[in-house]
CSV table of C-alpha atoms in Angstrom, one decimal:
chain,number,residue,atom,x,y,z
A,1,MET,CA,23.3,34.6,23.8
A,2,ARG,CA,22.9,33.9,20.1
A,3,PRO,CA,19.8,31.7,19.9
A,4,GLU,CA,19.6,32.0,16.1
A,5,GLY,CA,23.2,31.0,15.8
A,6,GLU,CA,22.9,28.1,18.3
A,7,VAL,CA,19.9,26.7,16.5
A,8,GLY,CA,21.6,27.1,13.2
A,9,ALA,CA,24.7,25.4,14.5
A,10,LEU,CA,22.7,22.4,15.8
A,11,LEU,CA,20.9,22.1,12.5
A,12,GLU,CA,24.2,22.1,10.6
A,13,ARG,CA,25.7,19.5,12.9
A,14,VAL,CA,22.8,17.1,12.6
A,15,ARG,CA,22.5,17.6,8.9
A,16,GLU,CA,26.2,17.0,8.3
A,17,ALA,CA,26.3,13.9,10.5
A,18,ARG,CA,23.2,12.5,8.9
A,19,THR,CA,24.4,13.2,5.4
A,20,GLU,CA,27.9,11.8,6.0
A,21,ARG,CA,26.5,8.9,8.1
A,22,ARG,CA,28.9,9.3,11.0
A,23,VAL,CA,28.5,9.7,14.8
A,24,THR,CA,29.1,12.9,16.6
A,25,ARG,CA,29.6,13.8,20.2
A,26,LYS,CA,26.7,15.1,22.4
A,27,GLY,CA,26.0,18.7,21.5
A,28,ASP,CA,27.3,21.6,23.6
A,29,VAL,CA,24.9,24.1,22.1
A,30,ALA,CA,21.9,25.0,24.3
A,31,VAL,CA,18.6,25.2,22.6
A,32,ASP,CA,15.1,24.8,24.0
A,33,LEU,CA,12.7,22.0,23.1
A,34,ASP,CA,10.7,24.2,20.6
A,35,ASP,CA,14.0,25.1,18.8
A,36,ALA,CA,15.0,21.4,18.7
A,37,TYR,CA,11.6,20.6,17.0
A,38,GLY,CA,12.4,23.5,14.7
A,39,VAL,CA,15.7,21.8,13.7
A,40,GLN,CA,13.8,18.5,13.2
A,41,ALA,CA,11.3,20.2,10.9
A,42,ALA,CA,14.0,22.1,9.0
A,43,LEU,CA,15.7,18.8,8.2
A,44,GLY,CA,12.6,17.6,6.5
A,45,GLU,CA,11.6,20.7,4.6
A,46,GLY,CA,10.1,20.0,1.3
A,47,ARG,CA,9.7,16.3,1.8
A,48,GLU,CA,6.4,14.5,1.9
A,49,LEU,CA,5.4,13.7,5.5
A,50,LYS,CA,4.1,10.2,5.9
A,51,GLY,CA,3.5,10.3,9.6
A,52,TYR,CA,5.2,10.3,13.0
A,53,LYS,CA,7.0,8.1,15.5
A,54,LEU,CA,6.5,8.4,19.3
A,55,GLY,CA,9.4,8.1,21.7
A,56,LEU,CA,10.1,8.2,25.4
A,57,LEU,CA,6.7,6.7,26.2
A,58,SER,CA,7.4,5.4,29.6
A,59,PRO,CA,7.5,7.8,32.6
A,60,ALA,CA,10.8,6.2,33.7
A,61,LYS,CA,12.4,7.1,30.4
A,62,GLN,CA,10.9,10.6,30.5
A,63,GLN,CA,12.2,11.2,34.0
A,64,GLN,CA,15.6,10.1,32.9
A,65,MET,CA,15.6,12.7,30.1
A,66,GLY,CA,14.0,15.4,32.3
A,67,VAL,CA,10.7,15.7,30.4
A,68,ASP,CA,7.1,14.9,31.4
A,69,ALA,CA,5.8,13.9,28.0
A,70,PRO,CA,6.7,11.7,25.1
A,71,ILE,CA,8.6,13.1,22.1
A,72,HIS,CA,7.8,12.7,18.4
A,73,GLY,CA,9.8,12.3,15.2
A,74,ARG,CA,8.8,12.7,11.6
A,75,VAL,CA,8.4,9.8,9.1
A,76,TYR,CA,9.2,10.4,5.4
A,77,PRO,CA,8.4,8.0,2.5
A,78,GLU,CA,12.0,6.8,2.1
A,79,MET,CA,12.0,5.7,5.7
A,80,LEU,CA,9.3,3.1,5.1
A,81,LEU,CA,11.4,0.1,4.1
A,82,GLU,CA,10.8,-3.3,2.6
A,83,SER,CA,12.7,-6.5,3.1
A,84,PRO,CA,15.6,-7.0,2.5
A,85,VAL,CA,16.9,-4.1,4.6
A,86,SER,CA,20.5,-2.9,4.4
A,87,LEU,CA,21.7,-2.0,7.8
A,88,GLY,CA,24.7,-0.2,6.1
A,89,GLN,CA,22.5,2.8,5.5
A,90,PHE,CA,22.3,3.6,9.2
A,91,VAL,CA,24.8,5.2,11.5
A,92,GLN,CA,24.1,3.3,14.8
A,93,PRO,CA,21.1,1.1,14.2
A,94,ARG,CA,19.0,-0.5,17.0
A,95,PHE,CA,15.5,-1.9,16.7
A,96,GLU,CA,12.3,-2.1,18.6
A,97,PRO,CA,9.1,-4.1,18.1
A,98,GLU,CA,6.1,-1.8,17.8
A,99,LEU,CA,2.5,-1.3,16.6
A,100,ALA,CA,1.7,1.4,14.1
A,101,ALA,CA,-1.7,3.0,13.6
A,102,VAL,CA,-2.7,4.2,10.1
A,103,LEU,CA,-5.3,6.9,10.0
A,104,LYS,CA,-8.4,6.8,7.7
A,105,ASP,CA,-9.5,10.3,8.8
A,106,ASP,CA,-7.9,13.5,9.9
A,107,VAL,CA,-7.3,14.1,13.6
A,108,PRO,CA,-7.6,17.9,14.2
A,109,PRO,CA,-5.8,19.5,17.1
A,110,GLY,CA,-8.0,19.4,20.2
A,111,ALA,CA,-9.6,16.1,19.2
A,112,THR,CA,-10.7,13.9,22.1
A,113,PRO,CA,-9.0,10.6,22.6
A,114,GLY,CA,-12.2,8.9,21.4
A,115,ALA,CA,-12.3,11.0,18.2
A,116,ALA,CA,-8.7,10.0,17.6
A,117,LEU,CA,-9.5,6.3,18.0
A,118,LEU,CA,-12.3,6.6,15.5
A,119,ALA,CA,-9.9,8.0,13.0
A,120,VAL,CA,-7.7,4.9,13.1
A,121,GLY,CA,-8.2,2.8,10.0
A,122,GLY,CA,-6.2,-0.1,11.3
A,123,VAL,CA,-3.1,-1.0,13.2
A,124,PHE,CA,-0.1,-3.1,12.0
A,125,LEU,CA,2.9,-4.8,13.4
A,126,ALA,CA,6.0,-2.6,13.0
A,127,ILE,CA,9.7,-2.6,13.4
A,128,ASP,CA,11.3,0.7,14.3
A,129,LEU,CA,14.9,0.7,13.2
A,130,LEU,CA,16.3,3.5,15.3
A,131,ASP,CA,19.3,5.5,14.3
A,132,SER,CA,21.2,8.2,16.0
A,133,ILE,CA,24.1,10.5,15.2
A,134,TRP,CA,24.9,10.9,18.8
A,135,GLU,CA,27.7,8.6,19.8
A,136,GLY,CA,26.5,5.7,21.9
A,137,TYR,CA,23.0,7.2,22.0
A,138,ASP,CA,24.3,9.6,24.6
A,139,PHE,CA,22.2,12.7,24.2
A,140,ARG,CA,20.1,15.3,25.9
A,141,ILE,CA,16.5,15.7,25.1
A,142,THR,CA,17.0,18.5,22.7
A,143,ASP,CA,19.7,16.6,20.9
A,144,VAL,CA,17.5,13.6,20.2
A,145,VAL,CA,14.6,15.7,19.2
A,146,ALA,CA,16.7,17.6,16.7
A,147,ASP,CA,18.0,14.3,15.3
A,148,ASN,CA,14.4,13.3,14.4
A,149,ALA,CA,13.8,11.4,17.6
A,150,SER,CA,16.4,8.8,16.4
A,151,GLY,CA,14.3,8.0,13.4
A,152,GLY,CA,16.0,5.6,11.0
A,153,GLY,CA,13.7,3.3,9.1
A,154,PHE,CA,10.5,1.3,9.6
A,155,LEU,CA,9.0,-2.0,8.5
A,156,LEU,CA,5.3,-2.6,8.6
A,157,GLY,CA,3.3,-5.8,8.7
A,158,GLU,CA,0.6,-6.3,6.1
A,159,LYS,CA,-2.2,-7.8,8.2
A,160,LEU,CA,-4.6,-5.2,9.5
A,161,ALA,CA,-6.0,-5.3,13.0
A,162,ASP,CA,-8.8,-3.1,14.4
A,163,LEU,CA,-8.4,-1.6,17.8
A,164,PRO,CA,-8.4,-2.6,20.6
A,165,VAL,CA,-5.5,-5.0,20.1
A,166,GLU,CA,-4.5,-7.2,23.0
A,167,GLY,CA,-1.6,-9.6,23.5
A,168,GLU,CA,2.1,-9.3,23.2
A,169,LEU,CA,5.0,-8.7,20.8
A,170,ARG,CA,7.8,-11.2,20.5
A,171,LEU,CA,10.9,-10.3,18.5
A,172,TYR,CA,13.3,-12.9,17.1
A,173,LEU,CA,16.5,-12.6,15.3
A,174,ASP,CA,17.9,-15.7,13.6
A,175,GLY,CA,15.5,-17.8,15.7
A,176,GLU,CA,16.6,-16.3,19.0
A,177,LEU,CA,14.0,-14.6,21.2
A,178,LEU,CA,15.5,-11.1,21.8
A,179,ALA,CA,12.6,-9.4,23.5
A,180,GLU,CA,9.0,-9.8,24.4
A,181,GLY,CA,6.5,-7.5,26.0
A,182,PRO,CA,2.8,-7.0,26.5
A,183,LEU,CA,1.0,-4.4,24.4
A,184,ASP,CA,-1.0,-3.0,27.3
A,185,VAL,CA,2.0,-1.2,28.7
A,186,LEU,CA,1.8,1.1,25.7
A,187,GLY,CA,-1.4,2.7,27.0
A,188,ASP,CA,-4.3,4.0,25.1
A,189,PRO,CA,-3.6,4.7,21.4
A,190,GLY,CA,-6.4,7.3,21.4
A,191,GLU,CA,-4.8,9.4,24.1
A,192,LYS,CA,-1.4,9.3,22.4
A,193,LEU,CA,-2.9,10.2,19.0
A,194,ALA,CA,-4.9,13.1,20.5
A,195,TRP,CA,-1.7,14.3,22.3
A,196,LEU,CA,0.3,14.1,19.1
A,197,ALA,CA,-2.4,15.9,17.0
A,198,GLU,CA,-2.3,18.7,19.5
A,199,GLU,CA,1.6,18.8,19.4
A,200,VAL,CA,1.9,18.9,15.6
A,201,GLY,CA,-1.2,20.9,14.7
A,202,GLY,CA,-3.3,18.0,13.5
A,203,LEU,CA,-2.8,14.6,11.8
A,204,LYS,CA,-3.9,13.7,8.3
A,205,ALA,CA,-5.8,10.7,6.9
A,206,GLY,CA,-3.3,8.2,5.5
A,207,GLN,CA,-0.6,9.1,7.9
A,208,VAL,CA,1.1,6.4,10.0
A,209,VAL,CA,1.9,6.8,13.6
A,210,PHE,CA,4.4,4.4,15.3
A,211,LEU,CA,3.0,4.0,18.7
A,212,GLY,CA,6.2,3.0,20.7
A,213,SER,CA,7.7,-0.2,22.0
A,214,PRO,CA,6.9,-2.3,25.1
A,215,VAL,CA,10.6,-3.2,25.4
A,216,ALA,CA,13.9,-1.4,25.3
A,217,ALA,CA,15.7,-1.0,22.0
A,218,GLN,CA,17.8,-4.0,20.9
A,219,ALA,CA,21.2,-4.2,19.2
A,220,VAL,CA,20.6,-5.2,15.6
A,221,ARG,CA,22.8,-7.3,13.3
A,222,PRO,CA,22.2,-9.0,9.9
A,223,GLY,CA,19.9,-11.9,10.1
A,224,THR,CA,16.3,-13.2,9.8
A,225,LEU,CA,13.9,-11.0,11.7
A,226,GLU,CA,10.6,-12.3,12.9
A,227,LEU,CA,8.1,-10.2,14.8
A,228,HIS,CA,5.1,-12.1,16.2
A,229,GLY,CA,2.0,-10.3,17.4
A,230,PRO,CA,-1.6,-10.8,18.3
A,231,ASN,CA,-3.9,-13.1,16.4
A,232,GLY,CA,-1.2,-14.9,14.6
A,233,SER,CA,0.2,-11.8,12.9
A,234,VAL,CA,3.8,-11.9,11.9
A,235,LEU,CA,6.3,-9.6,10.1
A,236,ILE,CA,9.3,-11.3,8.5
A,237,ALA,CA,12.3,-9.6,7.0
A,238,LYS,CA,15.8,-10.1,6.1
A,239,LEU,CA,18.4,-7.7,7.5
A,240,GLU,CA,21.6,-7.4,5.6
A,241,GLY,CA,25.0,-5.9,6.4
B,1,MET,CA,-4.3,13.5,-17.7
B,2,PRO,CA,-1.5,15.9,-18.4
B,3,GLU,CA,-0.9,17.1,-22.0
B,4,GLN,CA,1.4,14.7,-23.6
B,5,GLN,CA,3.2,14.4,-26.8
B,6,VAL,CA,1.2,11.7,-28.5
B,7,SER,CA,2.4,10.3,-31.8
B,8,VAL,CA,-0.8,8.4,-32.7
B,9,ASP,CA,-4.4,9.3,-33.5
B,10,VAL,CA,-5.8,8.6,-30.1
B,11,ARG,CA,-9.4,9.2,-31.0
B,12,ALA,CA,-9.3,7.0,-34.1
B,13,LEU,CA,-7.8,4.1,-32.1
B,14,ALA,CA,-10.4,4.5,-29.3
B,15,GLN,CA,-13.1,4.4,-32.0
B,16,CYS,CA,-11.5,1.2,-33.4
B,17,LEU,CA,-11.5,-0.4,-30.0
B,18,ASP,CA,-15.1,0.6,-29.4
B,19,ASP,CA,-16.3,-0.9,-32.7
B,20,ALA,CA,-14.5,-4.1,-31.7
B,21,TRP,CA,-16.2,-4.0,-28.3
B,22,GLU,CA,-19.6,-3.3,-29.7
B,23,ASN,CA,-19.5,-5.8,-32.5
B,24,ARG,CA,-17.3,-8.4,-30.8
B,25,ALA,CA,-15.0,-8.2,-33.9
B,26,PRO,CA,-11.4,-8.3,-32.8
B,27,ILE,CA,-8.8,-6.1,-34.5
B,28,ALA,CA,-5.1,-6.5,-35.3
B,29,PRO,CA,-2.7,-5.6,-32.5
B,30,LEU,CA,-2.3,-1.8,-32.3
B,31,THR,CA,1.4,-2.1,-31.6
B,32,GLU,CA,1.9,-3.9,-34.9
B,33,SER,CA,1.0,-0.9,-37.1
B,34,ASP,CA,1.0,2.2,-35.0
B,35,GLY,CA,4.1,2.0,-32.9
B,36,LEU,CA,2.1,2.6,-29.8
B,37,THR,CA,4.0,3.6,-26.6
B,38,VAL,CA,2.7,2.9,-23.1
B,39,GLU,CA,2.0,6.6,-22.6
B,40,ASP,CA,0.0,6.7,-25.9
B,41,ALA,CA,-1.8,3.6,-24.8
B,42,TYR,CA,-3.1,5.2,-21.5
B,43,ALA,CA,-4.2,8.1,-23.6
B,44,VAL,CA,-6.1,5.8,-25.9
B,45,GLN,CA,-7.6,4.0,-22.9
B,46,SER,CA,-8.7,7.4,-21.5
B,47,ALA,CA,-10.2,8.5,-24.8
B,48,TRP,CA,-12.1,5.2,-25.2
B,49,THR,CA,-13.5,5.6,-21.7
B,50,GLU,CA,-14.6,9.1,-22.5
B,51,LEU,CA,-16.2,7.8,-25.7
B,52,ARG,CA,-18.1,5.2,-23.7
B,53,LEU,CA,-19.1,7.6,-21.0
B,54,GLY,CA,-20.6,9.7,-23.8
B,55,LYS,CA,-22.7,6.7,-24.7
B,56,GLY,CA,-24.1,6.4,-21.2
B,57,GLU,CA,-21.4,4.0,-19.8
B,58,GLY,CA,-20.5,4.4,-16.1
B,59,ILE,CA,-17.2,3.8,-14.2
B,60,VAL,CA,-17.6,1.8,-11.0
B,61,GLY,CA,-13.9,1.4,-10.2
B,62,ARG,CA,-10.6,0.1,-11.5
B,63,LYS,CA,-8.9,-3.2,-12.3
B,64,ILE,CA,-5.2,-4.0,-12.0
B,65,GLY,CA,-3.6,-6.3,-14.5
B,66,LEU,CA,-0.2,-8.0,-15.0
B,67,THR,CA,0.2,-8.4,-11.3
B,68,SER,CA,1.9,-11.9,-11.4
B,69,LYS,CA,5.6,-12.4,-12.0
B,70,GLY,CA,4.8,-14.9,-14.7
B,71,MET,CA,2.6,-12.5,-16.6
B,72,GLN,CA,5.1,-9.7,-16.3
B,73,GLU,CA,7.9,-11.9,-17.5
B,74,GLN,CA,5.8,-13.1,-20.4
B,75,MET,CA,5.1,-9.5,-21.4
B,76,GLY,CA,8.6,-8.3,-20.7
B,77,VAL,CA,7.5,-5.7,-18.2
B,78,ASP,CA,8.2,-5.0,-14.6
B,79,GLU,CA,5.1,-3.2,-13.5
B,80,PRO,CA,1.4,-3.9,-13.6
B,81,ASP,CA,-1.2,-2.0,-15.6
B,82,TYR,CA,-4.8,-0.9,-15.0
B,83,GLY,CA,-8.1,-0.3,-16.7
B,84,SER,CA,-11.6,1.0,-15.7
B,85,LEU,CA,-14.5,-1.2,-14.5
B,86,TRP,CA,-17.4,-0.2,-16.8
B,87,ALA,CA,-20.8,-0.5,-15.2
B,88,SER,CA,-22.4,-2.2,-18.2
B,89,ARG,CA,-20.3,-5.3,-17.5
B,90,TYR,CA,-20.9,-5.6,-13.8
B,91,PHE,CA,-22.9,-8.8,-13.4
B,92,PRO,CA,-24.4,-9.0,-9.8
B,93,ALA,CA,-24.6,-12.5,-8.4
B,94,LYS,CA,-27.8,-13.7,-6.7
B,95,GLY,CA,-27.4,-16.2,-3.9
B,96,GLY,CA,-23.8,-16.7,-5.0
B,97,ARG,CA,-24.6,-17.5,-8.6
B,98,VAL,CA,-24.7,-15.7,-11.9
B,99,GLU,CA,-25.0,-16.5,-15.6
B,100,LEU,CA,-22.9,-14.6,-18.0
B,101,PRO,CA,-24.0,-14.1,-21.6
B,102,THR,CA,-21.1,-15.8,-23.5
B,103,ASP,CA,-21.8,-14.0,-26.7
B,104,THR,CA,-21.1,-10.6,-25.0
B,105,PHE,CA,-17.4,-11.4,-25.1
B,106,VAL,CA,-14.8,-11.9,-27.8
B,107,GLU,CA,-12.5,-14.5,-26.3
B,108,PRO,CA,-13.2,-14.5,-22.5
B,109,ARG,CA,-10.9,-15.9,-19.8
B,110,LEU,CA,-11.8,-16.1,-16.2
B,111,GLU,CA,-9.6,-15.0,-13.2
B,112,GLY,CA,-10.1,-15.2,-9.4
B,113,GLU,CA,-9.3,-12.1,-7.5
B,114,ILE,CA,-9.8,-10.0,-4.3
B,115,ALA,CA,-12.0,-6.9,-4.7
B,116,PHE,CA,-11.6,-3.8,-2.5
B,117,LEU,CA,-14.4,-1.4,-1.7
B,118,ILE,CA,-12.6,1.9,-1.1
B,119,GLY,CA,-14.0,3.8,1.9
B,120,ARG,CA,-11.8,6.9,1.9
B,121,PRO,CA,-10.1,9.0,-0.7
B,122,LEU,CA,-6.8,7.4,-1.6
B,123,SER,CA,-4.1,9.2,-3.5
B,124,GLY,CA,-0.4,10.2,-3.4
B,125,PRO,CA,3.0,9.5,-4.7
B,126,SER,CA,3.9,7.1,-1.8
B,127,VAL,CA,0.7,5.3,-0.9
B,128,THR,CA,1.5,2.1,1.1
B,129,PRO,CA,-0.4,-1.2,1.3
B,130,GLN,CA,-1.2,-0.3,5.0
B,131,GLU,CA,-2.8,3.0,3.8
B,132,VAL,CA,-4.9,1.0,1.3
B,133,LEU,CA,-6.1,-1.4,4.0
B,134,ALA,CA,-6.9,1.5,6.4
B,135,ALA,CA,-8.9,3.2,3.7
B,136,THR,CA,-10.8,0.0,2.7
B,137,GLU,CA,-14.3,-0.4,3.8
B,138,ALA,CA,-14.8,-4.1,2.9
B,139,LEU,CA,-13.4,-6.9,0.6
B,140,ALA,CA,-15.0,-9.5,-1.6
B,141,VAL,CA,-14.0,-12.5,-3.6
B,142,ALA,CA,-14.3,-11.6,-7.3
B,143,VAL,CA,-14.4,-13.2,-10.7
B,144,GLU,CA,-13.0,-11.1,-13.4
B,145,VAL,CA,-13.7,-12.0,-17.0
B,146,VAL,CA,-10.8,-10.7,-19.0
B,147,ASP,CA,-11.3,-10.3,-22.7
B,148,SER,CA,-9.3,-8.9,-25.7
B,149,ARG,CA,-10.4,-6.8,-28.5
B,150,VAL,CA,-7.1,-7.7,-30.1
B,151,VAL,CA,-7.4,-10.8,-32.2
B,152,ASP,CA,-6.2,-14.1,-30.5
B,153,TRP,CA,-5.0,-12.2,-27.5
B,154,ARG,CA,-1.9,-11.2,-29.5
B,155,ILE,CA,-1.1,-8.4,-27.1
B,156,LYS,CA,1.9,-6.5,-26.1
B,157,LEU,CA,1.8,-4.2,-23.0
B,158,ALA,CA,0.6,-1.2,-25.0
B,159,ASP,CA,-2.2,-3.2,-26.6
B,160,THR,CA,-3.7,-4.4,-23.4
B,161,ILE,CA,-3.4,-0.9,-21.8
B,162,ALA,CA,-5.2,0.8,-24.7
B,163,ASP,CA,-7.8,-2.0,-24.7
B,164,ASN,CA,-8.8,-1.0,-21.1
B,165,ALA,CA,-6.3,-3.5,-19.8
B,166,SER,CA,-8.3,-6.3,-21.4
B,167,TYR,CA,-11.4,-5.7,-19.3
B,168,GLY,CA,-14.3,-8.0,-20.0
B,169,GLY,CA,-16.6,-7.9,-16.9
B,170,PHE,CA,-16.8,-8.9,-13.3
B,171,VAL,CA,-18.8,-10.6,-10.6
B,172,LEU,CA,-18.5,-10.0,-6.8
B,173,GLY,CA,-19.1,-12.2,-3.9
B,174,PRO,CA,-20.7,-10.6,-0.8
B,175,TRP,CA,-18.7,-7.7,0.7
B,176,SER,CA,-17.0,-8.7,4.0
B,177,ARG,CA,-15.7,-6.4,6.6
B,178,SER,CA,-14.0,-9.2,8.5
B,179,LEU,CA,-11.9,-10.0,5.5
B,180,ARG,CA,-10.1,-6.7,6.2
B,181,GLN,CA,-8.5,-8.4,9.2
B,182,GLU,CA,-7.3,-11.5,7.3
B,183,ASP,CA,-3.8,-11.6,5.9
B,184,LEU,CA,-4.7,-11.3,2.3
B,185,ARG,CA,-1.3,-12.5,1.1
B,186,THR,CA,-2.0,-16.0,2.5
B,187,LEU,CA,-5.6,-16.1,1.4
B,188,GLY,CA,-6.0,-19.3,-0.7
B,189,MET,CA,-8.4,-19.6,-3.6
B,190,LEU,CA,-9.5,-22.4,-5.9
B,191,ILE,CA,-11.2,-22.3,-9.3
B,192,HIS,CA,-13.1,-25.4,-10.4
B,193,HIS,CA,-13.9,-25.6,-14.1
B,194,ASN,CA,-16.8,-28.0,-14.9
B,195,GLY,CA,-16.1,-29.9,-11.7
B,196,SER,CA,-12.3,-30.1,-11.9
B,197,THR,CA,-9.9,-27.9,-9.9
B,198,VAL,CA,-7.9,-25.9,-12.5
B,199,VAL,CA,-6.4,-23.1,-10.5
B,200,GLU,CA,-4.8,-23.0,-7.0
B,201,GLY,CA,-4.2,-19.4,-6.2
B,202,VAL,CA,-2.9,-17.4,-3.3
B,203,GLY,CA,-3.1,-13.7,-2.4
B,204,ALA,CA,0.7,-13.2,-2.6
B,205,ALA,CA,0.5,-14.0,-6.4
B,206,ALA,CA,-0.9,-10.6,-7.0
B,207,LEU,CA,2.2,-8.4,-6.7
B,208,GLY,CA,3.2,-9.9,-3.4
B,209,GLY,CA,-0.3,-9.1,-1.9
B,210,PRO,CA,-3.5,-7.6,-3.1
B,211,ALA,CA,-3.1,-4.5,-0.9
B,212,ARG,CA,0.3,-3.9,-2.6
B,213,ALA,CA,-1.3,-4.0,-6.0
B,214,VAL,CA,-3.9,-1.4,-4.9
B,215,ALA,CA,-1.1,0.8,-3.5
B,216,TRP,CA,0.6,0.6,-6.8
B,217,LEU,CA,-2.6,1.6,-8.5
B,218,ALA,CA,-3.2,4.6,-6.2
B,219,ARG,CA,0.4,5.8,-6.9
B,220,LYS,CA,0.0,5.3,-10.7
B,221,LEU,CA,-3.3,7.1,-10.8
B,222,HIS,CA,-1.8,9.9,-8.8
B,223,SER,CA,0.8,10.4,-11.5
B,224,PHE,CA,-2.1,11.0,-13.8
B,225,GLY,CA,-3.8,13.4,-11.3
B,226,VAL,CA,-6.5,10.9,-10.5
B,227,ALA,CA,-7.5,9.6,-7.1
B,228,LEU,CA,-9.3,6.5,-5.9
B,229,ALA,CA,-12.6,7.7,-4.3
B,230,PRO,CA,-15.0,6.3,-1.7
B,231,GLY,CA,-17.2,3.8,-3.3
B,232,ASP,CA,-14.8,2.7,-6.0
B,233,PHE,CA,-14.4,-1.0,-6.5
B,234,VAL,CA,-10.9,-2.2,-7.2
B,235,LEU,CA,-10.1,-5.6,-8.7
B,236,SER,CA,-6.6,-6.2,-7.4
B,237,GLY,CA,-5.2,-8.8,-9.8
B,238,SER,CA,-5.4,-12.5,-10.5
B,239,LEU,CA,-4.4,-14.9,-7.8
B,240,GLY,CA,-3.6,-17.6,-10.4
B,241,ARG,CA,-3.7,-18.2,-14.1
B,242,ALA,CA,-6.5,-17.1,-16.4
B,243,VAL,CA,-8.8,-19.9,-17.6
B,244,PRO,CA,-10.4,-19.8,-21.1
B,245,ALA,CA,-14.2,-19.8,-20.9
B,246,ASN,CA,-16.7,-21.2,-23.4
B,247,ARG,CA,-20.5,-21.4,-23.6
B,248,GLY,CA,-21.8,-24.1,-21.2
B,249,ASP,CA,-18.9,-23.8,-18.8
B,250,ILE,CA,-19.5,-23.7,-15.1
B,251,PHE,CA,-16.9,-22.2,-12.8
B,252,VAL,CA,-17.0,-22.3,-9.0
B,253,LEU,CA,-14.6,-20.1,-7.1
B,254,GLU,CA,-13.8,-20.9,-3.5
B,255,ALA,CA,-11.7,-18.7,-1.2
B,256,HIS,CA,-10.8,-19.4,2.3
B,257,GLY,CA,-13.6,-18.5,4.7
B,258,GLN,CA,-15.9,-17.1,2.0
B,259,PRO,CA,-19.0,-18.5,0.4
B,260,PRO,CA,-18.5,-20.0,-3.0
B,261,LEU,CA,-19.2,-18.0,-6.2
B,262,THR,CA,-20.6,-19.8,-9.2
B,263,VAL,CA,-20.3,-18.4,-12.7
B,264,ALA,CA,-22.0,-20.1,-15.6
B,265,PHE,CA,-21.4,-19.1,-19.2
B,266,GLY,CA,-24.8,-19.3,-20.9
């Protein structure tokens, strides 16, 4: 047993694949979930933290991966993209329609779901451009956590909505409806933010939290992206090769 | 502001600008004689604000200028600029109307804008438009009077920055919380001048959207070690061209879903 060595090996592997923008095979090193989060944190050392993304929100997905809670990844400034987006910067891009909450107040660990809701300054339409170094997205839970929960890049809408938000998201690429799903399957944002605050030792005012997608990740290709949401909100972007 | 290598007499230029402000006597462009850089210009602006604060002036917020592509091209720049909103030139409207004293200004021009009431501290190297909106308490339609202490508006970028980004004064419509939930980029605005429509503006004309302009301001101020604070007003940039104003003119500003704002030059 060389836990230090195994964690170090995983860190090197993820860092290398990310830097060189290439896929790698599912890890054979065995680390626990805490160590995987340690790798994730180490990859972002010294960078400004803009927020988090949530993953594995549905119980079905969690069961499939052998966990009983969502996972989270970190969001750094350069991951917040503007149109046009070059898909060439990613290893294996996919995308999901989401909502993101932007905090106006801190959420300390131990905050109640209601307190977390009060800290939300507004929610926005969002696109989560996932990326993974693990070939074919074939990974164990610790692999994906170490690889920053498949964090690639994000787009954000510019029309604020106050919670609660009801309705559905519809994702189009080049005019073709790729996916649609109701927002209520995402559950209560307050509970998720409170859970996240507990996990990460508190959230800060100004941070953005991507709240997850009501539909499965979609294959992405260059084209015109439209995401339609509640109250006539829309996010439009050009995806380039 | 950090210590900087400044090649001009910042205090002297600030005093020059203040004399021009007080006496409504415009001066020659600073860039013509003093080789003023943009960094110098912000130092002059800062010194002038200090000078005015010493005379009992107050700061109620900030204004963003040069937010339109057209203005940036005209000035040969690729980023906006900013100035301070001085309290002595805040003209509160009553019942949606206000009369401005024309002879307070040198060569006033009127612009239609969106004003932000900042509700939370806002600062950082990577502030986003979404953070701005989340930290905003309310929004209002605003009339900004821009004015120049430089004769005939013969300004280059450094002139307008030193000249408090050509601040003249401002008027606000009622603060609206519901405006937070509108898409400010698509918000339309008309300015009527003596009964004729002279400006058809839209939110996206200000740097792609008013919240983007405020995000730029927060990042720029951060580079000077300054933060936007709760209670600050921010004028986020003109939604159309600036219209010259003369004594006797009546302007009515209409923005989608908001009550009209009437500004008379008395």
